[in-house]
Each structure stands twice: as structure tokens, then as C-alpha cells.
């Protein structure tokens, strides 16, 4: 992702003020679906937001993101991983296939 111009950020290491600045200045945000994505309320209208999530059953209901950012371009990337390493699948590890995910990102950052 860095070769496409993305910056790797660990939001949990940032102050609240730094998180607000980061999200308010971002054109595109990509990352695992989780608490840090609540910061999309600070994004500018039209910001592309791409939360990564497991796409199984009721775990695929990510209606929270459009409610937090109604003026954002929210594109949910669902993976059909089994999430077998944790009893509660939201906490499961997952692996992105670089070629497939790279093509997905390319299709959304081009325009």
C-alpha cells in the first residue's frame, strides 16, 4: 500500500488531536474495521473510507459507518475468511491477498 502513496499509521499511538488532524486531512482511509474508524466523523465530505471486515452472516452488517459519515464515499471491503483463530470473529486475524486487494484499491483510487 505504501507504493500506492498510503501511509501506515497506528492510531492508538496518536493523541486525540493528532487523530482528528489525520482523519480531517485524509483523502482515502483504509484499515481494519474497528473503533479507530469512529474518527471518520472528522473526515471531509467525499473522503473515501474503506473499512476491511470479515463478511460472514450478521458480522457483515456494517451499517454504522454510513451513519457516522453520511457525506463520505464509504466502500466496505468484505472478506470471506473463516476467522477461526478467535471465538468472537470480529477479533479474528485475516490475510489480504495482495494482488486481489491491490486491484480493488486501484479501482477506487483512480477517480
PDB file of N, CA and C in Angstrom:
ATOM      1  N   UNK A   1       0.820  -1.192   0.000  1.00  0.00           N
ATOM      2  CA  UNK A   1       0.000   0.000   0.000  1.00  0.00           C
ATOM      3  C   UNK A   1       0.866   1.259   0.000  1.00  0.00           C
ATOM      4  N   UNK A   2       2.053   1.180   0.587  1.00  0.00           N
ATOM      5  CA  UNK A   2       2.915   2.364   0.613  1.00  0.00           C
ATOM      6  C   UNK A   2       3.349   2.760  -0.790  1.00  0.00           C
ATOM      7  N   UNK A   3       3.506   1.776  -1.683  1.00  0.00           N
ATOM      8  CA  UNK A   3       3.884   2.106  -3.057  1.00  0.00           C
ATOM      9  C   UNK A   3       2.758   2.831  -3.796  1.00  0.00           C
ATOM     10  N   UNK A   4       1.547   2.778  -3.252  1.00  0.00           N
ATOM     11  CA  UNK A   4       0.409   3.492  -3.840  1.00  0.00           C
ATOM     12  C   UNK A   4       0.203   4.857  -3.168  1.00  0.00           C
ATOM     13  N   UNK A   5       1.123   5.217  -2.265  1.00  0.00           N
ATOM     14  CA  UNK A   5       1.049   6.517  -1.622  1.00  0.00           C
ATOM     15  C   UNK A   5       0.369   6.520  -0.265  1.00  0.00           C
ATOM     16  N   UNK A   6       0.019   5.349   0.256  1.00  0.00           N
ATOM     17  CA  UNK A   6      -0.621   5.280   1.565  1.00  0.00           C
ATOM     18  C   UNK A   6       0.426   5.331   2.667  1.00  0.00           C
ATOM     19  N   UNK A   7       0.023   5.863   3.801  1.00  0.00           N
ATOM     20  CA  UNK A   7       0.884   5.957   4.978  1.00  0.00           C
ATOM     21  C   UNK A   7       0.351   4.989   6.029  1.00  0.00           C
ATOM     22  N   UNK A   8       1.223   4.168   6.585  1.00  0.00           N
ATOM     23  CA  UNK A   8       0.846   3.246   7.652  1.00  0.00           C
ATOM     24  C   UNK A   8       0.817   4.006   8.973  1.00  0.00           C
ATOM     25  N   UNK A   9      -0.328   3.970   9.663  1.00  0.00           N
ATOM     26  CA  UNK A   9      -0.500   4.727  10.896  1.00  0.00           C
ATOM     27  C   UNK A   9      -1.093   3.819  11.969  1.00  0.00           C
ATOM     28  N   UNK A  10      -0.539   3.876  13.161  1.00  0.00           N
ATOM     29  CA  UNK A  10      -1.106   3.192  14.326  1.00  0.00           C
ATOM     30  C   UNK A  10      -1.850   4.253  15.139  1.00  0.00           C
ATOM     31  N   UNK A  11      -3.146   4.377  14.902  1.00  0.00           N
ATOM     32  CA  UNK A  11      -3.916   5.456  15.528  1.00  0.00           C
ATOM     33  C   UNK A  11      -3.879   5.399  17.048  1.00  0.00           C
ATOM     34  N   UNK A  12      -3.717   4.211  17.606  1.00  0.00           N
ATOM     35  CA  UNK A  12      -3.691   4.095  19.062  1.00  0.00           C
ATOM     36  C   UNK A  12      -2.466   4.769  19.686  1.00  0.00           C
ATOM     37  N   UNK A  13      -1.477   5.084  18.863  1.00  0.00           N
ATOM     38  CA  UNK A  13      -0.283   5.772  19.348  1.00  0.00           C
ATOM     39  C   UNK A  13      -0.378   7.291  19.203  1.00  0.00           C
ATOM     40  N   UNK A  14      -1.468   7.766  18.603  1.00  0.00           N
ATOM     41  CA  UNK A  14      -1.645   9.195  18.369  1.00  0.00           C
ATOM     42  C   UNK A  14      -2.513   9.820  19.444  1.00  0.00           C
ATOM     43  N   UNK A  15      -2.287  11.083  19.702  1.00  0.00           N
ATOM     44  CA  UNK A  15      -3.174  11.827  20.601  1.00  0.00           C
ATOM     45  C   UNK A  15      -4.513  12.041  19.887  1.00  0.00           C
ATOM     46  N   UNK A  16      -5.507  12.441  20.640  1.00  0.00           N
ATOM     47  CA  UNK A  16      -6.805  12.727  20.045  1.00  0.00           C
ATOM     48  C   UNK A  16      -6.676  13.817  18.986  1.00  0.00           C
ATOM     49  N   UNK A  17      -5.939  14.862  19.304  1.00  0.00           N
ATOM     50  CA  UNK A  17      -5.751  15.976  18.366  1.00  0.00           C
ATOM     51  C   UNK A  17      -5.076  15.487  17.080  1.00  0.00           C
ATOM     52  N   UNK A  18      -4.095  14.621  17.207  1.00  0.00           N
ATOM     53  CA  UNK A  18      -3.409  14.086  16.019  1.00  0.00           C
ATOM     54  C   UNK A  18      -4.343  13.215  15.189  1.00  0.00           C
ATOM     55  N   UNK A  19      -5.208  12.451  15.844  1.00  0.00           N
ATOM     56  CA  UNK A  19      -6.173  11.627  15.111  1.00  0.00           C
ATOM     57  C   UNK A  19      -7.168  12.491  14.350  1.00  0.00           C
ATOM     58  N   UNK A  20      -7.643  13.552  14.977  1.00  0.00           N
ATOM     59  CA  UNK A  20      -8.574  14.470  14.309  1.00  0.00           C
ATOM     60  C   UNK A  20      -7.909  15.069  13.078  1.00  0.00           C
ATOM     61  N   UNK A  21      -6.671  15.541  13.225  1.00  0.00           N
ATOM     62  CA  UNK A  21      -5.949  16.125  12.094  1.00  0.00           C
ATOM     63  C   UNK A  21      -5.760  15.105  10.986  1.00  0.00           C
ATOM     64  N   UNK A  22      -5.335  13.905  11.339  1.00  0.00           N
ATOM     65  CA  UNK A  22      -5.091  12.859  10.353  1.00  0.00           C
ATOM     66  C   UNK A  22      -6.342  12.551   9.536  1.00  0.00           C
ATOM     67  N   UNK A  23      -7.455  12.326  10.217  1.00  0.00           N
ATOM     68  CA  UNK A  23      -8.685  11.970   9.515  1.00  0.00           C
ATOM     69  C   UNK A  23      -9.259  13.155   8.747  1.00  0.00           C
ATOM     70  N   UNK A  24      -9.100  14.357   9.258  1.00  0.00           N
ATOM     71  CA  UNK A  24      -9.654  15.526   8.560  1.00  0.00           C
ATOM     72  C   UNK A  24      -8.862  15.878   7.307  1.00  0.00           C
ATOM     73  N   UNK A  25      -7.602  15.447   7.236  1.00  0.00           N
ATOM     74  CA  UNK A  25      -6.762  15.755   6.071  1.00  0.00           C
ATOM     75  C   UNK A  25      -6.675  14.610   5.065  1.00  0.00           C
ATOM     76  N   UNK A  26      -7.198  13.451   5.403  1.00  0.00           N
ATOM     77  CA  UNK A  26      -7.068  12.271   4.534  1.00  0.00           C
ATOM     78  C   UNK A  26      -8.013  12.340   3.339  1.00  0.00           C
ATOM     79  N   UNK A  27      -7.528  11.870   2.194  1.00  0.00           N
ATOM     80  CA  UNK A  27      -8.376  11.719   1.013  1.00  0.00           C
ATOM     81  C   UNK A  27      -9.008  10.328   0.984  1.00  0.00           C
ATOM     82  N   UNK A  28      -8.235   9.331   1.444  1.00  0.00           N
ATOM     83  CA  UNK A  28      -8.681   7.940   1.470  1.00  0.00           C
ATOM     84  C   UNK A  28      -8.209   7.324   2.781  1.00  0.00           C
ATOM     85  N   UNK A  29      -9.087   6.564   3.425  1.00  0.00           N
ATOM     86  CA  UNK A  29      -8.736   5.845   4.643  1.00  0.00           C
ATOM     87  C   UNK A  29      -9.041   4.377   4.419  1.00  0.00           C
ATOM     88  N   UNK A  30      -8.043   3.526   4.664  1.00  0.00           N
ATOM     89  CA  UNK A  30      -8.197   2.077   4.513  1.00  0.00           C
ATOM     90  C   UNK A  30      -7.669   1.438   5.788  1.00  0.00           C
ATOM     91  N   UNK A  31      -8.420   0.497   6.350  1.00  0.00           N
ATOM     92  CA  UNK A  31      -7.919  -0.201   7.525  1.00  0.00           C
ATOM     93  C   UNK A  31      -8.936  -1.167   8.072  1.00  0.00           C
ATOM     94  N   UNK A  32      -8.508  -1.949   9.057  1.00  0.00           N
ATOM     95  CA  UNK A  32      -9.433  -2.904   9.677  1.00  0.00           C
ATOM     96  C   UNK A  32     -10.595  -2.171  10.335  1.00  0.00           C
ATOM     97  N   UNK A  33     -11.775  -2.695  10.151  1.00  0.00           N
ATOM     98  CA  UNK A  33     -12.961  -2.123  10.771  1.00  0.00           C
ATOM     99  C   UNK A  33     -12.800  -2.209  12.283  1.00  0.00           C
ATOM    100  N   UNK A  34     -12.969  -1.098  12.952  1.00  0.00           N
ATOM    101  CA  UNK A  34     -12.810  -1.090  14.402  1.00  0.00           C
ATOM    102  C   UNK A  34     -13.041   0.289  14.970  1.00  0.00           C
ATOM    103  N   UNK A  35     -12.729   0.436  16.247  1.00  0.00           N
ATOM    104  CA  UNK A  35     -13.011   1.673  16.977  1.00  0.00           C
ATOM    105  C   UNK A  35     -12.358   2.904  16.356  1.00  0.00           C
ATOM    106  N   UNK A  36     -11.164   2.755  15.802  1.00  0.00           N
ATOM    107  CA  UNK A  36     -10.476   3.911  15.214  1.00  0.00           C
ATOM    108  C   UNK A  36     -11.289   4.526  14.078  1.00  0.00           C
ATOM    109  N   UNK A  37     -12.149   3.738  13.445  1.00  0.00           N
ATOM    110  CA  UNK A  37     -12.947   4.257  12.343  1.00  0.00           C
ATOM    111  C   UNK A  37     -14.036   5.216  12.812  1.00  0.00           C
ATOM    112  N   UNK A  38     -14.264   5.317  14.108  1.00  0.00           N
ATOM    113  CA  UNK A  38     -15.198   6.338  14.605  1.00  0.00           C
ATOM    114  C   UNK A  38     -14.682   7.728  14.251  1.00  0.00           C
ATOM    115  N   UNK A  39     -13.381   7.825  14.005  1.00  0.00           N
ATOM    116  CA  UNK A  39     -12.780   9.101  13.622  1.00  0.00           C
ATOM    117  C   UNK A  39     -13.228   9.596  12.253  1.00  0.00           C
ATOM    118  N   UNK A  40     -13.976   8.788  11.511  1.00  0.00           N
ATOM    119  CA  UNK A  40     -14.452   9.269  10.200  1.00  0.00           C
ATOM    120  C   UNK A  40     -15.403  10.449  10.357  1.00  0.00           C
ATOM    121  N   UNK A  41     -15.880  10.691  11.561  1.00  0.00           N
ATOM    122  CA  UNK A  41     -16.731  11.871  11.772  1.00  0.00           C
ATOM    123  C   UNK A  41     -15.948  13.160  11.527  1.00  0.00           C
ATOM    124  N   UNK A  42     -14.610  13.074  11.503  1.00  0.00           N
ATOM    125  CA  UNK A  42     -13.772  14.256  11.267  1.00  0.00           C
ATOM    126  C   UNK A  42     -13.345  14.383   9.803  1.00  0.00           C
ATOM    127  N   UNK A  43     -13.726  13.425   8.960  1.00  0.00           N
ATOM    128  CA  UNK A  43     -13.343  13.459   7.544  1.00  0.00           C
ATOM    129  C   UNK A  43     -14.108  14.548   6.796  1.00  0.00           C
ATOM    130  N   UNK A  44     -13.502  15.026   5.725  1.00  0.00           N
ATOM    131  CA  UNK A  44     -14.151  15.990   4.859  1.00  0.00           C
ATOM    132  C   UNK A  44     -15.157  15.262   3.962  1.00  0.00           C
ATOM    133  N   UNK A  45     -16.246  15.912   3.557  1.00  0.00           N
ATOM    134  CA  UNK A  45     -17.188  15.278   2.627  1.00  0.00           C
ATOM    135  C   UNK A  45     -16.454  14.768   1.393  1.00  0.00           C
ATOM    136  N   UNK A  46     -16.831  13.576   0.952  1.00  0.00           N
ATOM    137  CA  UNK A  46     -16.225  12.973  -0.228  1.00  0.00           C
ATOM    138  C   UNK A  46     -15.016  12.101   0.053  1.00  0.00           C
ATOM    139  N   UNK A  47     -14.522  12.094   1.297  1.00  0.00           N
ATOM    140  CA  UNK A  47     -13.395  11.226   1.634  1.00  0.00           C
ATOM    141  C   UNK A  47     -13.781   9.773   1.385  1.00  0.00           C
ATOM    142  N   UNK A  48     -12.903   9.019   0.755  1.00  0.00           N
ATOM    143  CA  UNK A  48     -13.148   7.592   0.546  1.00  0.00           C
ATOM    144  C   UNK A  48     -12.726   6.852   1.801  1.00  0.00           C
ATOM    145  N   UNK A  49     -13.624   6.052   2.334  1.00  0.00           N
ATOM    146  CA  UNK A  49     -13.377   5.283   3.553  1.00  0.00           C
ATOM    147  C   UNK A  49     -13.585   3.809   3.223  1.00  0.00           C
ATOM    148  N   UNK A  50     -12.552   3.001   3.446  1.00  0.00           N
ATOM    149  CA  UNK A  50     -12.618   1.585   3.097  1.00  0.00           C
ATOM    150  C   UNK A  50     -12.285   0.741   4.330  1.00  0.00           C
ATOM    151  N   UNK A  51     -13.332   0.410   5.136  1.00  0.00           N
ATOM    152  CA  UNK A  51     -13.089  -0.485   6.263  1.00  0.00           C
ATOM    153  C   UNK A  51     -12.985  -1.930   5.775  1.00  0.00           C
ATOM    154  N   UNK A  52     -12.053  -2.673   6.339  1.00  0.00           N
ATOM    155  CA  UNK A  52     -11.851  -4.077   5.997  1.00  0.00           C
ATOM    156  C   UNK A  52     -12.542  -4.918   7.057  1.00  0.00           C
ATOM    157  N   UNK A  53     -13.359  -5.868   6.632  1.00  0.00           N
ATOM    158  CA  UNK A  53     -14.098  -6.664   7.605  1.00  0.00           C
ATOM    159  C   UNK A  53     -14.364  -8.055   7.076  1.00  0.00           C
ATOM    160  N   UNK A  54     -14.545  -8.989   8.011  1.00  0.00           N
ATOM    161  CA  UNK A  54     -14.978 -10.327   7.636  1.00  0.00           C
ATOM    162  C   UNK A  54     -16.421 -10.246   7.177  1.00  0.00           C
ATOM    163  N   UNK A  55     -16.758 -10.967   6.138  1.00  0.00           N
ATOM    164  CA  UNK A  55     -18.104 -10.905   5.583  1.00  0.00           C
ATOM    165  C   UNK A  55     -18.899 -12.161   5.801  1.00  0.00           C
ATOM    166  N   UNK A  56     -19.156 -12.486   7.049  1.00  0.00           N
ATOM    167  CA  UNK A  56     -19.901 -13.697   7.362  1.00  0.00           C
ATOM    168  C   UNK A  56     -21.159 -13.370   8.145  1.00  0.00           C
ATOM    169  N   UNK A  57     -22.295 -13.840   7.656  1.00  0.00           N
ATOM    170  CA  UNK A  57     -23.550 -13.724   8.389  1.00  0.00           C
ATOM    171  C   UNK A  57     -23.805 -12.346   8.944  1.00  0.00           C
ATOM    172  N   UNK A  58     -24.215 -12.280  10.205  1.00  0.00           N
ATOM    173  CA  UNK A  58     -24.545 -10.988  10.812  1.00  0.00           C
ATOM    174  C   UNK A  58     -23.307 -10.125  11.034  1.00  0.00           C
ATOM    175  N   UNK A  59     -22.116 -10.702  10.871  1.00  0.00           N
ATOM    176  CA  UNK A  59     -20.903  -9.906  11.011  1.00  0.00           C
ATOM    177  C   UNK A  59     -20.734  -8.939   9.837  1.00  0.00           C
ATOM    178  N   UNK A  60     -21.477  -9.145   8.765  1.00  0.00           N
ATOM    179  CA  UNK A  60     -21.364  -8.295   7.586  1.00  0.00           C
ATOM    180  C   UNK A  60     -22.208  -7.021   7.710  1.00  0.00           C
ATOM    181  N   UNK A  61     -22.947  -6.855   8.803  1.00  0.00           N
ATOM    182  CA  UNK A  61     -23.773  -5.664   8.982  1.00  0.00           C
ATOM    183  C   UNK A  61     -22.903  -4.523   9.492  1.00  0.00           C
ATOM    184  N   UNK A  62     -22.453  -3.695   8.579  1.00  0.00           N
ATOM    185  CA  UNK A  62     -21.587  -2.581   8.936  1.00  0.00           C
ATOM    186  C   UNK A  62     -22.297  -1.260   8.699  1.00  0.00           C
ATOM    187  N   UNK A  63     -23.580  -1.223   9.024  1.00  0.00           N
ATOM    188  CA  UNK A  63     -24.380  -0.026   8.764  1.00  0.00           C
ATOM    189  C   UNK A  63     -23.950   1.165   9.612  1.00  0.00           C
ATOM    190  N   UNK A  64     -23.104   0.934  10.611  1.00  0.00           N
ATOM    191  CA  UNK A  64     -22.634   2.029  11.451  1.00  0.00           C
ATOM    192  C   UNK A  64     -21.832   3.054  10.648  1.00  0.00           C
ATOM    193  N   UNK A  65     -20.972   2.599   9.747  1.00  0.00           N
ATOM    194  CA  UNK A  65     -20.081   3.529   9.038  1.00  0.00           C
ATOM    195  C   UNK A  65     -20.847   4.563   8.223  1.00  0.00           C
ATOM    196  N   UNK A  66     -21.839   4.182   7.411  1.00  0.00           N
ATOM    197  CA  UNK A  66     -22.594   5.225   6.688  1.00  0.00           C
ATOM    198  C   UNK A  66     -23.342   6.184   7.617  1.00  0.00           C
ATOM    199  N   UNK A  67     -23.723   5.712   8.796  1.00  0.00           N
ATOM    200  CA  UNK A  67     -24.413   6.601   9.740  1.00  0.00           C
ATOM    201  C   UNK A  67     -23.446   7.635  10.320  1.00  0.00           C
ATOM    202  N   UNK A  68     -22.202   7.231  10.563  1.00  0.00           N
ATOM    203  CA  UNK A  68     -21.202   8.162  11.084  1.00  0.00           C
ATOM    204  C   UNK A  68     -20.718   9.142  10.024  1.00  0.00           C
ATOM    205  N   UNK A  69     -20.694   8.701   8.777  1.00  0.00           N
ATOM    206  CA  UNK A  69     -20.173   9.551   7.715  1.00  0.00           C
ATOM    207  C   UNK A  69     -21.088   9.596   6.510  1.00  0.00           C
ATOM    208  N   UNK A  70     -22.270  10.209   6.637  1.00  0.00           N
ATOM    209  CA  UNK A  70     -23.230  10.189   5.524  1.00  0.00           C
ATOM    210  C   UNK A  70     -22.747  10.905   4.262  1.00  0.00           C
ATOM    211  N   UNK A  71     -21.781  11.817   4.381  1.00  0.00           N
ATOM    212  CA  UNK A  71     -21.285  12.551   3.218  1.00  0.00           C
ATOM    213  C   UNK A  71     -19.971  11.979   2.686  1.00  0.00           C
ATOM    214  N   UNK A  72     -19.625  10.791   3.157  1.00  0.00           N
ATOM    215  CA  UNK A  72     -18.371  10.172   2.738  1.00  0.00           C
ATOM    216  C   UNK A  72     -18.641   9.107   1.693  1.00  0.00           C
ATOM    217  N   UNK A  73     -17.618   8.763   0.951  1.00  0.00           N
ATOM    218  CA  UNK A  73     -17.703   7.694  -0.046  1.00  0.00           C
ATOM    219  C   UNK A  73     -17.229   6.417   0.649  1.00  0.00           C
ATOM    220  N   UNK A  74     -18.151   5.706   1.293  1.00  0.00           N
ATOM    221  CA  UNK A  74     -17.790   4.538   2.091  1.00  0.00           C
ATOM    222  C   UNK A  74     -17.926   3.276   1.248  1.00  0.00           C
ATOM    223  N   UNK A  75     -16.815   2.566   1.115  1.00  0.00           N
ATOM    224  CA  UNK A  75     -16.745   1.353   0.309  1.00  0.00           C
ATOM    225  C   UNK A  75     -16.266   0.242   1.238  1.00  0.00           C
ATOM    226  N   UNK A  76     -17.145  -0.648   1.645  1.00  0.00           N
ATOM    227  CA  UNK A  76     -16.778  -1.692   2.599  1.00  0.00           C
ATOM    228  C   UNK A  76     -16.175  -2.871   1.854  1.00  0.00           C
ATOM    229  N   UNK A  77     -14.983  -3.266   2.263  1.00  0.00           N
ATOM    230  CA  UNK A  77     -14.304  -4.413   1.664  1.00  0.00           C
ATOM    231  C   UNK A  77     -14.529  -5.608   2.577  1.00  0.00           C
ATOM    232  N   UNK A  78     -15.393  -6.531   2.150  1.00  0.00           N
ATOM    233  CA  UNK A  78     -15.698  -7.715   2.940  1.00  0.00           C
ATOM    234  C   UNK A  78     -14.872  -8.899   2.464  1.00  0.00           C
ATOM    235  N   UNK A  79     -14.287  -9.585   3.417  1.00  0.00           N
ATOM    236  CA  UNK A  79     -13.523 -10.783   3.108  1.00  0.00           C
ATOM    237  C   UNK A  79     -14.303 -11.981   3.606  1.00  0.00           C
ATOM    238  N   UNK A  80     -14.227 -13.066   2.900  1.00  0.00           N
ATOM    239  CA  UNK A  80     -14.912 -14.277   3.316  1.00  0.00           C
ATOM    240  C   UNK A  80     -13.937 -15.226   3.998  1.00  0.00           C
ATOM    241  N   UNK A  81     -13.206 -14.695   4.945  1.00  0.00           N
ATOM    242  CA  UNK A  81     -12.281 -15.502   5.732  1.00  0.00           C
ATOM    243  C   UNK A  81     -13.076 -16.222   6.814  1.00  0.00           C
ATOM    244  N   UNK A  82     -12.569 -17.334   7.262  1.00  0.00           N
ATOM    245  CA  UNK A  82     -13.291 -18.097   8.276  1.00  0.00           C
ATOM    246  C   UNK A  82     -13.137 -17.511   9.670  1.00  0.00           C
ATOM    247  N   UNK A  83     -12.062 -16.797   9.931  1.00  0.00           N
ATOM    248  CA  UNK A  83     -11.862 -16.204  11.242  1.00  0.00           C
ATOM    249  C   UNK A  83     -11.834 -17.237  12.347  1.00  0.00           C
ATOM    250  N   UNK A  84     -11.086 -18.307  12.156  1.00  0.00           N
ATOM    251  CA  UNK A  84     -11.125 -19.430  13.095  1.00  0.00           C
ATOM    252  C   UNK A  84     -10.219 -19.256  14.303  1.00  0.00           C
ATOM    253  N   UNK A  85      -9.420 -18.210  14.345  1.00  0.00           N
ATOM    254  CA  UNK A  85      -8.459 -18.098  15.443  1.00  0.00           C
ATOM    255  C   UNK A  85      -9.001 -17.365  16.665  1.00  0.00           C
ATOM    256  N   UNK A  86     -10.271 -17.057  16.676  1.00  0.00           N
ATOM    257  CA  UNK A  86     -10.858 -16.402  17.838  1.00  0.00           C
ATOM    258  C   UNK A  86     -12.342 -16.756  17.900  1.00  0.00           C
ATOM    259  N   UNK A  87     -12.846 -16.990  19.090  1.00  0.00           N
ATOM    260  CA  UNK A  87     -14.249 -17.372  19.233  1.00  0.00           C
ATOM    261  C   UNK A  87     -15.189 -16.265  18.763  1.00  0.00           C
ATOM    262  N   UNK A  88     -14.793 -15.017  18.954  1.00  0.00           N
ATOM    263  CA  UNK A  88     -15.606 -13.889  18.513  1.00  0.00           C
ATOM    264  C   UNK A  88     -14.983 -13.369  17.238  1.00  0.00           C
ATOM    265  N   UNK A  89     -15.609 -13.615  16.109  1.00  0.00           N
ATOM    266  CA  UNK A  89     -14.980 -13.418  14.808  1.00  0.00           C
ATOM    267  C   UNK A  89     -14.536 -11.991  14.515  1.00  0.00           C
ATOM    268  N   UNK A  90     -15.114 -11.000  15.189  1.00  0.00           N
ATOM    269  CA  UNK A  90     -14.672  -9.628  14.953  1.00  0.00           C
ATOM    270  C   UNK A  90     -13.227  -9.432  15.378  1.00  0.00           C
ATOM    271  N   UNK A  91     -12.724 -10.307  16.263  1.00  0.00           N
ATOM    272  CA  UNK A  91     -11.355 -10.184  16.739  1.00  0.00           C
ATOM    273  C   UNK A  91     -10.408 -11.122  16.014  1.00  0.00           C
ATOM    274  N   UNK A  92     -10.878 -11.795  14.987  1.00  0.00           N
ATOM    275  CA  UNK A  92     -10.066 -12.756  14.256  1.00  0.00           C
ATOM    276  C   UNK A  92      -9.029 -12.066  13.387  1.00  0.00           C
ATOM    277  N   UNK A  93      -7.950 -12.775  13.169  1.00  0.00           N
ATOM    278  CA  UNK A  93      -6.941 -12.310  12.219  1.00  0.00           C
ATOM    279  C   UNK A  93      -7.445 -12.574  10.811  1.00  0.00           C
ATOM    280  N   UNK A  94      -6.964 -11.800   9.863  1.00  0.00           N
ATOM    281  CA  UNK A  94      -7.287 -12.092   8.475  1.00  0.00           C
ATOM    282  C   UNK A  94      -6.102 -11.709   7.613  1.00  0.00           C
ATOM    283  N   UNK A  95      -6.082 -12.260   6.419  1.00  0.00           N
ATOM    284  CA  UNK A  95      -4.992 -12.023   5.474  1.00  0.00           C
ATOM    285  C   UNK A  95      -5.590 -11.454   4.196  1.00  0.00           C
ATOM    286  N   UNK A  96      -4.989 -10.409   3.694  1.00  0.00           N
ATOM    287  CA  UNK A  96      -5.412  -9.849   2.412  1.00  0.00           C
ATOM    288  C   UNK A  96      -4.540 -10.436   1.316  1.00  0.00           C
ATOM    289  N   UNK A  97      -5.162 -10.860   0.241  1.00  0.00           N
ATOM    290  CA  UNK A  97      -4.408 -11.318  -0.919  1.00  0.00           C
ATOM    291  C   UNK A  97      -3.911 -10.072  -1.643  1.00  0.00           C
ATOM    292  N   UNK A  98      -2.598  -9.858  -1.721  1.00  0.00           N
ATOM    293  CA  UNK A  98      -2.057  -8.595  -2.237  1.00  0.00           C
ATOM    294  C   UNK A  98      -2.521  -8.228  -3.644  1.00  0.00           C
ATOM    295  N   UNK A  99      -2.562  -9.172  -4.552  1.00  0.00           N
ATOM    296  CA  UNK A  99      -2.929  -8.851  -5.936  1.00  0.00           C
ATOM    297  C   UNK A  99      -4.409  -8.469  -6.012  1.00  0.00           C
ATOM    298  N   UNK A 100      -5.257  -9.273  -5.402  1.00  0.00           N
ATOM    299  CA  UNK A 100      -6.693  -9.008  -5.429  1.00  0.00           C
ATOM    300  C   UNK A 100      -7.020  -7.694  -4.716  1.00  0.00           C
ATOM    301  N   UNK A 101      -6.445  -7.489  -3.536  1.00  0.00           N
ATOM    302  CA  UNK A 101      -6.730  -6.265  -2.798  1.00  0.00           C
ATOM    303  C   UNK A 101      -6.134  -5.047  -3.502  1.00  0.00           C
ATOM    304  N   UNK A 102      -4.939  -5.202  -4.074  1.00  0.00           N
ATOM    305  CA  UNK A 102      -4.321  -4.111  -4.830  1.00  0.00           C
ATOM    306  C   UNK A 102      -5.201  -3.670  -5.990  1.00  0.00           C
ATOM    307  N   UNK A 103      -5.784  -4.638  -6.706  1.00  0.00           N
ATOM    308  CA  UNK A 103      -6.682  -4.312  -7.818  1.00  0.00           C
ATOM    309  C   UNK A 103      -7.935  -3.595  -7.313  1.00  0.00           C
ATOM    310  N   UNK A 104      -8.456  -4.049  -6.178  1.00  0.00           N
ATOM    311  CA  UNK A 104      -9.627  -3.394  -5.572  1.00  0.00           C
ATOM    312  C   UNK A 104      -9.303  -1.942  -5.237  1.00  0.00           C
ATOM    313  N   UNK A 105      -8.177  -1.714  -4.585  1.00  0.00           N
ATOM    314  CA  UNK A 105      -7.784  -0.352  -4.217  1.00  0.00           C
ATOM    315  C   UNK A 105      -7.573   0.499  -5.481  1.00  0.00           C
ATOM    316  N   UNK A 106      -6.869  -0.050  -6.472  1.00  0.00           N
ATOM    317  CA  UNK A 106      -6.642   0.688  -7.716  1.00  0.00           C
ATOM    318  C   UNK A 106      -7.954   1.120  -8.341  1.00  0.00           C
ATOM    319  N   UNK A 107      -8.946   0.264  -8.316  1.00  0.00           N
ATOM    320  CA  UNK A 107     -10.244   0.591  -8.942  1.00  0.00           C
ATOM    321  C   UNK A 107     -10.967   1.720  -8.199  1.00  0.00           C
ATOM    322  N   UNK A 108     -10.596   1.961  -6.937  1.00  0.00           N
ATOM    323  CA  UNK A 108     -11.266   3.001  -6.156  1.00  0.00           C
ATOM    324  C   UNK A 108     -10.463   4.261  -5.955  1.00  0.00           C
ATOM    325  N   UNK A 109      -9.167   4.238  -6.265  1.00  0.00           N
ATOM    326  CA  UNK A 109      -8.385   5.460  -6.099  1.00  0.00           C
ATOM    327  C   UNK A 109      -8.166   6.168  -7.427  1.00  0.00           C
ATOM    328  N   UNK A 110      -8.640   5.580  -8.481  1.00  0.00           N
ATOM    329  CA  UNK A 110      -8.488   6.166  -9.810  1.00  0.00           C
ATOM    330  C   UNK A 110      -9.648   7.071 -10.162  1.00  0.00           C
ATOM    331  N   UNK A 111     -10.004   7.978  -9.424  1.00  0.00           N
ATOM    332  CA  UNK A 111     -11.089   8.822  -9.901  1.00  0.00           C
ATOM    333  C   UNK A 111     -12.098   9.181  -8.943  1.00  0.00           C
TER     334      UNK A 111
END
